[in-house]
One Martini backbone bead per residue (centre of mass of N, CA, C, O) as a GRO file, in nm:
protein
  313
    1MET     BB    1   0.060   0.062  -0.023
    2GLU     BB    2   0.297   0.264   0.034
    3SER     BB    3   0.451   0.248  -0.252
    4THR     BB    4   0.183   0.411  -0.396
    5GLU     BB    5   0.216   0.681  -0.299
    6SER     BB    6   0.202   0.990  -0.295
    7SER     BB    7   0.455   1.270  -0.345
    8TYR     BB    8   0.404   1.420  -0.077
    9MET     BB    9   0.708   1.583   0.024
   10SER     BB   10   0.983   1.662   0.181
   11SER     BB   11   1.286   1.764   0.196
   12PRO     BB   12   1.572   1.668   0.351
   13GLU     BB   13   1.668   1.951   0.430
   14ALA     BB   14   1.405   2.055   0.562
   15ALA     BB   15   1.365   1.817   0.771
   16ARG     BB   16   1.634   1.895   0.953
   17LYS     BB   17   1.504   2.132   1.054
   18ARG     BB   18   1.417   2.346   1.297
   19SER     BB   19   1.111   2.412   1.407
   20PRO     BB   20   0.863   2.576   1.495
   21PRO     BB   21   0.616   2.599   1.676
   22PRO     BB   22   0.319   2.495   1.700
   23PRO     BB   23   0.034   2.555   1.568
   24LYS     BB   24  -0.258   2.685   1.605
   25SER     BB   25  -0.564   2.652   1.603
   26PRO     BB   26  -0.780   2.827   1.409
   27THR     BB   27  -1.004   2.776   1.639
   28SER     BB   28  -1.152   2.761   1.942
   29GLU     BB   29  -1.381   2.576   1.857
   30ASN     BB   30  -1.202   2.346   1.736
   31ALA     BB   31  -1.023   2.300   1.990
   32GLU     BB   32  -1.289   2.195   2.163
   33LYS     BB   33  -1.371   1.995   1.964
   34PRO     BB   34  -1.460   1.687   1.925
   35THR     BB   35  -1.224   1.438   1.828
   36TYR     BB   36  -0.991   1.245   1.611
   37ALA     BB   37  -0.737   0.979   1.596
   38ARG     BB   38  -0.590   0.750   1.359
   39PHE     BB   39  -0.354   0.472   1.400
   40LEU     BB   40  -0.074   0.269   1.349
   41VAL     BB   41   0.026  -0.049   1.502
   42SER     BB   42   0.187  -0.283   1.620
   43ASN     BB   43   0.139  -0.543   1.822
   44ALA     BB   44   0.380  -0.482   2.007
   45ALA     BB   45   0.319  -0.178   2.046
   46ALA     BB   46   0.042  -0.216   2.177
   47GLY     BB   47   0.154  -0.344   2.436
   48SER     BB   48   0.312  -0.090   2.528
   49VAL     BB   49   0.063   0.098   2.551
   50ILE     BB   50  -0.091  -0.067   2.762
   51GLY     BB   51   0.049  -0.248   2.950
   52LYS     BB   52   0.056  -0.368   3.255
   53GLY     BB   53  -0.271  -0.395   3.323
   54GLY     BB   54  -0.311  -0.098   3.178
   55LEU     BB   55  -0.120   0.131   3.293
   56THR     BB   56  -0.026   0.307   3.052
   57ILE     BB   57  -0.300   0.392   2.927
   58THR     BB   58  -0.406   0.518   3.187
   59GLU     BB   59  -0.183   0.732   3.215
   60PHE     BB   60  -0.224   0.873   2.938
   61GLN     BB   61  -0.517   0.959   2.991
   62SER     BB   62  -0.461   1.127   3.246
   63LYS     BB   63  -0.245   1.328   3.122
   64SER     BB   64  -0.427   1.420   2.857
   65GLY     BB   65  -0.763   1.368   2.850
   66ALA     BB   66  -0.779   1.132   2.663
   67ARG     BB   67  -0.902   0.882   2.458
   68ILE     BB   68  -0.798   0.528   2.440
   69GLN     BB   69  -0.809   0.303   2.159
   70LEU     BB   70  -0.811  -0.049   2.065
   71SER     BB   71  -0.781  -0.289   1.875
   72ARG     BB   72  -0.795  -0.602   1.859
   73ASN     BB   73  -0.660  -0.883   1.844
   74HIS     BB   74  -0.642  -0.927   1.493
   75GLU     BB   75  -0.735  -0.625   1.433
   76PHE     BB   76  -0.682  -0.507   1.117
   77PHE     BB   77  -0.571  -0.332   0.872
   78PRO     BB   78  -0.618  -0.356   0.560
   79GLY     BB   79  -0.315  -0.498   0.433
   80THR     BB   80  -0.222  -0.552   0.731
   81SER     BB   81  -0.051  -0.606   1.073
   82ASP     BB   82  -0.212  -0.362   1.205
   83ARG     BB   83  -0.323  -0.176   1.451
   84ILE     BB   84  -0.567   0.039   1.612
   85ILE     BB   85  -0.562   0.379   1.710
   86MET     BB   86  -0.781   0.578   1.921
   87VAL     BB   87  -0.798   0.935   1.964
   88SER     BB   88  -1.000   1.131   2.192
   89GLY     BB   89  -1.093   1.485   2.176
   90ALA     BB   90  -0.921   1.739   2.208
   91ILE     BB   91  -0.660   1.839   2.032
   92ASP     BB   92  -0.456   1.882   2.268
   93ASP     BB   93  -0.510   1.602   2.395
   94ILE     BB   94  -0.432   1.432   2.153
   95LEU     BB   95  -0.139   1.535   2.122
   96LYS     BB   96  -0.046   1.439   2.399
   97ALA     BB   97  -0.107   1.138   2.355
   98VAL     BB   98   0.065   1.099   2.100
   99GLU     BB   99   0.329   1.180   2.231
  100LEU     BB  100   0.337   0.955   2.444
  101ILE     BB  101   0.326   0.718   2.245
  102LEU     BB  102   0.567   0.787   2.053
  103ALA     BB  103   0.780   0.807   2.278
  104LYS     BB  104   0.752   0.517   2.373
  105LEU     BB  105   0.829   0.385   2.096
  106LEU     BB  106   1.111   0.510   2.081
  107ASP     BB  107   1.220   0.373   2.336
  108GLU     BB  108   1.176   0.079   2.227
  109LEU     BB  109   1.401   0.120   1.992
  110ASN     BB  110   1.673   0.226   2.113
  111ILE     BB  111   1.752   0.515   2.034
  112LYS     BB  112   2.023   0.702   1.993
  113ASP     BB  113   2.140   0.991   2.066
  114ASN     BB  114   2.189   1.285   1.851
  115ASP     BB  115   2.302   1.602   1.809
  116ASP     BB  116   2.234   1.629   1.488
  117VAL     BB  117   2.029   1.370   1.466
  118GLU     BB  118   1.713   1.293   1.467
  119PRO     BB  119   1.481   1.072   1.481
  120ARG     BB  120   1.313   0.919   1.201
  121THR     BB  121   0.969   0.855   1.158
  122LYS     BB  122   0.661   0.669   1.124
  123VAL     BB  123   0.312   0.768   1.076
  124ARG     BB  124  -0.018   0.615   1.032
  125LEU     BB  125  -0.294   0.754   0.921
  126ILE     BB  126  -0.653   0.755   0.933
  127VAL     BB  127  -0.850   0.847   0.641
  128SER     BB  128  -1.107   0.931   0.482
  129ASN     BB  129  -1.170   0.971   0.157
  130SER     BB  130  -1.366   1.226   0.190
  131SER     BB  131  -1.123   1.391   0.362
  132CYS     BB  132  -0.863   1.416   0.178
  133GLY     BB  133  -0.924   1.673   0.013
  134SER     BB  134  -0.876   1.879   0.250
  135ILE     BB  135  -0.568   1.812   0.272
  136ILE     BB  136  -0.477   1.872  -0.019
  137GLY     BB  137  -0.622   2.054  -0.199
  138LYS     BB  138  -0.581   2.279  -0.436
  139GLY     BB  139  -0.325   2.150  -0.606
  140GLY     BB  140  -0.187   2.080  -0.313
  141ALA     BB  141  -0.171   2.331  -0.118
  142THR     BB  142  -0.224   2.225   0.170
  143ILE     BB  143  -0.005   2.003   0.197
  144LYS     BB  144   0.232   2.192   0.137
  145SER     BB  145   0.185   2.374   0.386
  146PHE     BB  146   0.226   2.146   0.593
  147ILE     BB  147   0.516   2.077   0.518
  148GLU     BB  148   0.632   2.360   0.571
  149GLY     BB  149   0.519   2.393   0.871
  150SER     BB  150   0.653   2.099   0.981
  151GLN     BB  151   0.886   1.934   0.810
  152ALA     BB  152   0.724   1.700   0.707
  153GLY     BB  153   0.638   1.410   0.569
  154ILE     BB  154   0.361   1.371   0.325
  155LYS     BB  155   0.149   1.082   0.255
  156ILE     BB  156  -0.101   0.964   0.021
  157SER     BB  157  -0.289   0.714  -0.040
  158PRO     BB  158  -0.450   0.533  -0.237
  159GLN     BB  159  -0.721   0.383  -0.319
  160ASP     BB  160  -0.834   0.063  -0.206
  161ASN     BB  161  -1.003  -0.196  -0.410
  162ASN     BB  162  -0.935  -0.485  -0.264
  163PHE     BB  163  -1.149  -0.387  -0.038
  164TYR     BB  164  -1.449  -0.428   0.066
  165GLY     BB  165  -1.561  -0.118   0.202
  166LEU     BB  166  -1.305   0.058   0.178
  167ASN     BB  167  -1.281   0.422   0.292
  168ASP     BB  168  -0.971   0.429   0.361
  169ARG     BB  169  -0.667   0.607   0.426
  170LEU     BB  170  -0.317   0.671   0.422
  171VAL     BB  171  -0.120   0.893   0.635
  172THR     BB  172   0.217   0.967   0.604
  173VAL     BB  173   0.437   1.061   0.874
  174THR     BB  174   0.763   1.213   0.847
  175GLY     BB  175   0.980   1.238   1.139
  176THR     BB  176   1.006   1.389   1.399
  177LEU     BB  177   0.822   1.430   1.668
  178ASP     BB  178   0.769   1.733   1.627
  179GLU     BB  179   0.690   1.718   1.326
  180GLN     BB  180   0.453   1.525   1.358
  181LEU     BB  181   0.283   1.702   1.552
  182ARG     BB  182   0.249   1.939   1.360
  183ALA     BB  183   0.108   1.781   1.134
  184ILE     BB  184  -0.129   1.668   1.302
  185ASP     BB  185  -0.243   1.940   1.382
  186LEU     BB  186  -0.307   2.039   1.096
  187ILE     BB  187  -0.486   1.802   1.009
  188LEU     BB  188  -0.699   1.812   1.238
  189SER     BB  189  -0.788   2.105   1.200
  190LYS     BB  190  -0.900   2.049   0.915
  191LEU     BB  191  -1.096   1.811   0.983
  192CYS     BB  192  -1.284   1.982   1.174
  193GLU     BB  193  -1.416   2.126   0.910
  194ASP     BB  194  -1.532   1.842   0.846
  195SER     BB  195  -1.850   1.702   0.842
  196TYR     BB  196  -1.752   1.390   0.779
  197TYR     BB  197  -1.558   1.316   1.021
  198SER     BB  198  -1.695   1.282   1.309
  199PRO     BB  199  -1.896   1.032   1.275
  200ALA     BB  200  -1.659   0.806   1.264
  201MET     BB  201  -1.599   0.787   1.581
  202HIS     BB  202  -1.834   0.558   1.630
  203ALA     BB  203  -1.652   0.364   1.405
  204PRO     BB  204  -1.325   0.288   1.426
  205PHE     BB  205  -1.341  -0.058   1.347
  206SER     BB  206  -1.527  -0.152   1.098
  207TYR     BB  207  -1.322  -0.339   0.917
  208ALA     BB  208  -1.297  -0.585   1.115
  209ALA     BB  209  -1.520  -0.764   0.976
  210THR     BB  210  -1.341  -0.902   0.761
  211TYR     BB  211  -1.181  -1.080   1.011
  212ASN     BB  212  -1.434  -1.087   1.201
  213SER     BB  213  -1.733  -1.090   1.429
  214MET     BB  214  -1.764  -0.782   1.333
  215SER     BB  215  -2.025  -0.557   1.237
  216TYR     BB  216  -2.109  -0.251   1.060
  217ALA     BB  217  -2.328  -0.036   1.018
  218PRO     BB  218  -2.365   0.262   0.852
  219ASN     BB  219  -2.450   0.406   1.144
  220GLY     BB  220  -2.239   0.244   1.357
  221ALA     BB  221  -2.370  -0.009   1.440
  222GLY     BB  222  -2.326  -0.290   1.616
  223VAL     BB  223  -2.289  -0.635   1.492
  224LYS     BB  224  -2.315  -0.943   1.617
  225PHE     BB  225  -2.122  -1.241   1.567
  226PRO     BB  226  -2.057  -1.544   1.580
  227ASN     BB  227  -1.736  -1.713   1.618
  228HIS     BB  228  -1.784  -1.909   1.349
  229LYS     BB  229  -1.477  -2.071   1.255
  230GLU     BB  230  -1.298  -2.247   0.994
  231ASP     BB  231  -0.964  -2.323   0.924
  232HIS     BB  232  -0.805  -2.347   0.605
  233SER     BB  233  -0.638  -2.410   0.335
  234ASN     BB  234  -0.780  -2.189   0.115
  235SER     BB  235  -1.005  -2.194   0.354
  236ILE     BB  236  -1.337  -2.123   0.489
  237THR     BB  237  -1.575  -2.162   0.767
  238ILE     BB  238  -1.889  -2.019   0.814
  239GLY     BB  239  -2.159  -1.887   1.004
  240VAL     BB  240  -2.510  -1.886   0.906
  241SER     BB  241  -2.807  -1.827   0.962
  242ASP     BB  242  -3.086  -1.971   0.842
  243GLU     BB  243  -3.252  -1.696   0.808
  244HIS     BB  244  -2.994  -1.563   0.622
  245ILE     BB  245  -2.921  -1.745   0.372
  246GLY     BB  246  -3.099  -1.605   0.153
  247LEU     BB  247  -2.920  -1.346   0.131
  248VAL     BB  248  -2.674  -1.494   0.012
  249LEU     BB  249  -2.814  -1.620  -0.235
  250GLY     BB  250  -3.064  -1.524  -0.353
  251ARG     BB  251  -3.236  -1.492  -0.629
  252GLY     BB  252  -3.131  -1.756  -0.802
  253GLY     BB  253  -2.829  -1.697  -0.684
  254ARG     BB  254  -2.732  -1.396  -0.728
  255ASN     BB  255  -2.555  -1.318  -0.482
  256ILE     BB  256  -2.343  -1.547  -0.487
  257MET     BB  257  -2.245  -1.482  -0.774
  258GLU     BB  258  -2.150  -1.194  -0.720
  259ILE     BB  259  -1.947  -1.255  -0.496
  260SER     BB  260  -1.774  -1.447  -0.667
  261GLN     BB  261  -1.702  -1.247  -0.898
  262VAL     BB  262  -1.577  -1.013  -0.728
  263SER     BB  263  -1.369  -1.196  -0.549
  264GLY     BB  264  -1.292  -1.503  -0.673
  265ALA     BB  265  -1.459  -1.695  -0.510
  266ARG     BB  266  -1.564  -1.997  -0.370
  267ILE     BB  267  -1.906  -2.107  -0.284
  268LYS     BB  268  -2.042  -2.308  -0.010
  269ILE     BB  269  -2.355  -2.449   0.092
  270SER     BB  270  -2.517  -2.611   0.308
  271ASP     BB  271  -2.746  -2.810   0.386
  272ARG     BB  272  -3.021  -2.872   0.528
  273GLY     BB  273  -2.924  -2.940   0.868
  274ASP     BB  274  -2.620  -2.843   0.814
  275PHE     BB  275  -2.436  -2.761   1.089
  276MET     BB  276  -2.273  -2.611   1.306
  277SER     BB  277  -2.141  -2.698   1.584
  278GLY     BB  278  -2.388  -2.615   1.823
  279THR     BB  279  -2.578  -2.493   1.593
  280ASN     BB  280  -2.797  -2.292   1.350
  281ASP     BB  281  -2.562  -2.282   1.139
  282ARG     BB  282  -2.466  -2.254   0.835
  283LYS     BB  283  -2.239  -2.359   0.598
  284VAL     BB  284  -1.971  -2.142   0.472
  285THR     BB  285  -1.761  -2.200   0.202
  286ILE     BB  286  -1.440  -2.047   0.131
  287MET     BB  287  -1.253  -2.027  -0.180
  288GLY     BB  288  -0.906  -1.927  -0.222
  289SER     BB  289  -0.762  -1.662  -0.186
  290GLN     BB  290  -0.711  -1.458   0.070
  291ARG     BB  291  -0.839  -1.209  -0.060
  292ALA     BB  292  -1.099  -1.347  -0.162
  293ILE     BB  293  -1.197  -1.445   0.111
  294HIS     BB  294  -1.218  -1.173   0.257
  295GLN     BB  295  -1.417  -1.042   0.057
  296ALA     BB  296  -1.646  -1.248   0.074
  297GLU     BB  297  -1.691  -1.232   0.380
  298SER     BB  298  -1.762  -0.933   0.387
  299MET     BB  299  -2.013  -0.948   0.199
  300ILE     BB  300  -2.174  -1.146   0.370
  301LEU     BB  301  -2.181  -0.982   0.639
  302GLN     BB  302  -2.320  -0.733   0.513
  303LYS     BB  303  -2.586  -0.865   0.444
  304VAL     BB  304  -2.654  -0.934   0.741
  305ALA     BB  305  -2.625  -0.649   0.861
  306ASN     BB  306  -2.851  -0.512   0.698
  307ALA     BB  307  -3.076  -0.691   0.814
  308SER     BB  308  -3.029  -0.623   1.115
  309GLU     BB  309  -3.082  -0.320   1.087
  310ARG     BB  310  -3.379  -0.341   0.998
  311VAL     BB  311  -3.473  -0.477   1.263
  312MET     BB  312  -3.376  -0.239   1.458
  313ASP     BB  313  -3.553   0.007   1.328
   0.00000   0.00000   0.00000
């Protein structure tokens, strides 16, 4: 994903300069407005952020005033093996929490201090596709001003169409800790002006449904599915309740044919009465490449999620 990112980034010479203090948020209203930032961390780094018995994350929340949430173990951002951290609150509180987290991760890397060159690292923010335009600006003017103002490298990935329902992109910020914080401040302040940005904070890990037993309806409501899944090489078998199996099949098999054609996976549904062990769920076996399997599973769960949402309304 990252190798095909757009080429908005600062020059090496500019990036090594010590930048002025972080800019203030554009308006006091936006500074106090609850918002959020999401970014990726490795599974090992997530453990460092949580700390033994949750002590570290509790301390960071207390010091910053922001709320810090992590996706569960094995709930990764599509196409990566990284978990998601969401920090929510006022912008200043978010920046303090992000600073605490990134500083902790720098310490974990055991990077030795150098008087001339500070360590430069990457942090990958998650931003919805609909909000990326406000960061880029007309002709790239906004993102270029952010690069100049922060001295950080900023790259926005193209939209990835390999994962069904994925509407988020990665914004990679490269620089020293100070440079990264300046860039994140500028980006968040801009996103606060975007009316489409705030609603997403109520469903921070919605794409986790592609790989796990949780799916989110379009309005952000979580719909739980029993985690009935059997893994095999090049295939998985998931359970779908008997009452919902018709949604997967569709009239005349139309839905299952569409899912198969779009994902490239082969799908087999067990006969009536042939259930997953100890359940009333029919067996749905998905075969193909890992990517095809993930996409087909996501499409199937979304069909069921939409039906569940209609029942809840």
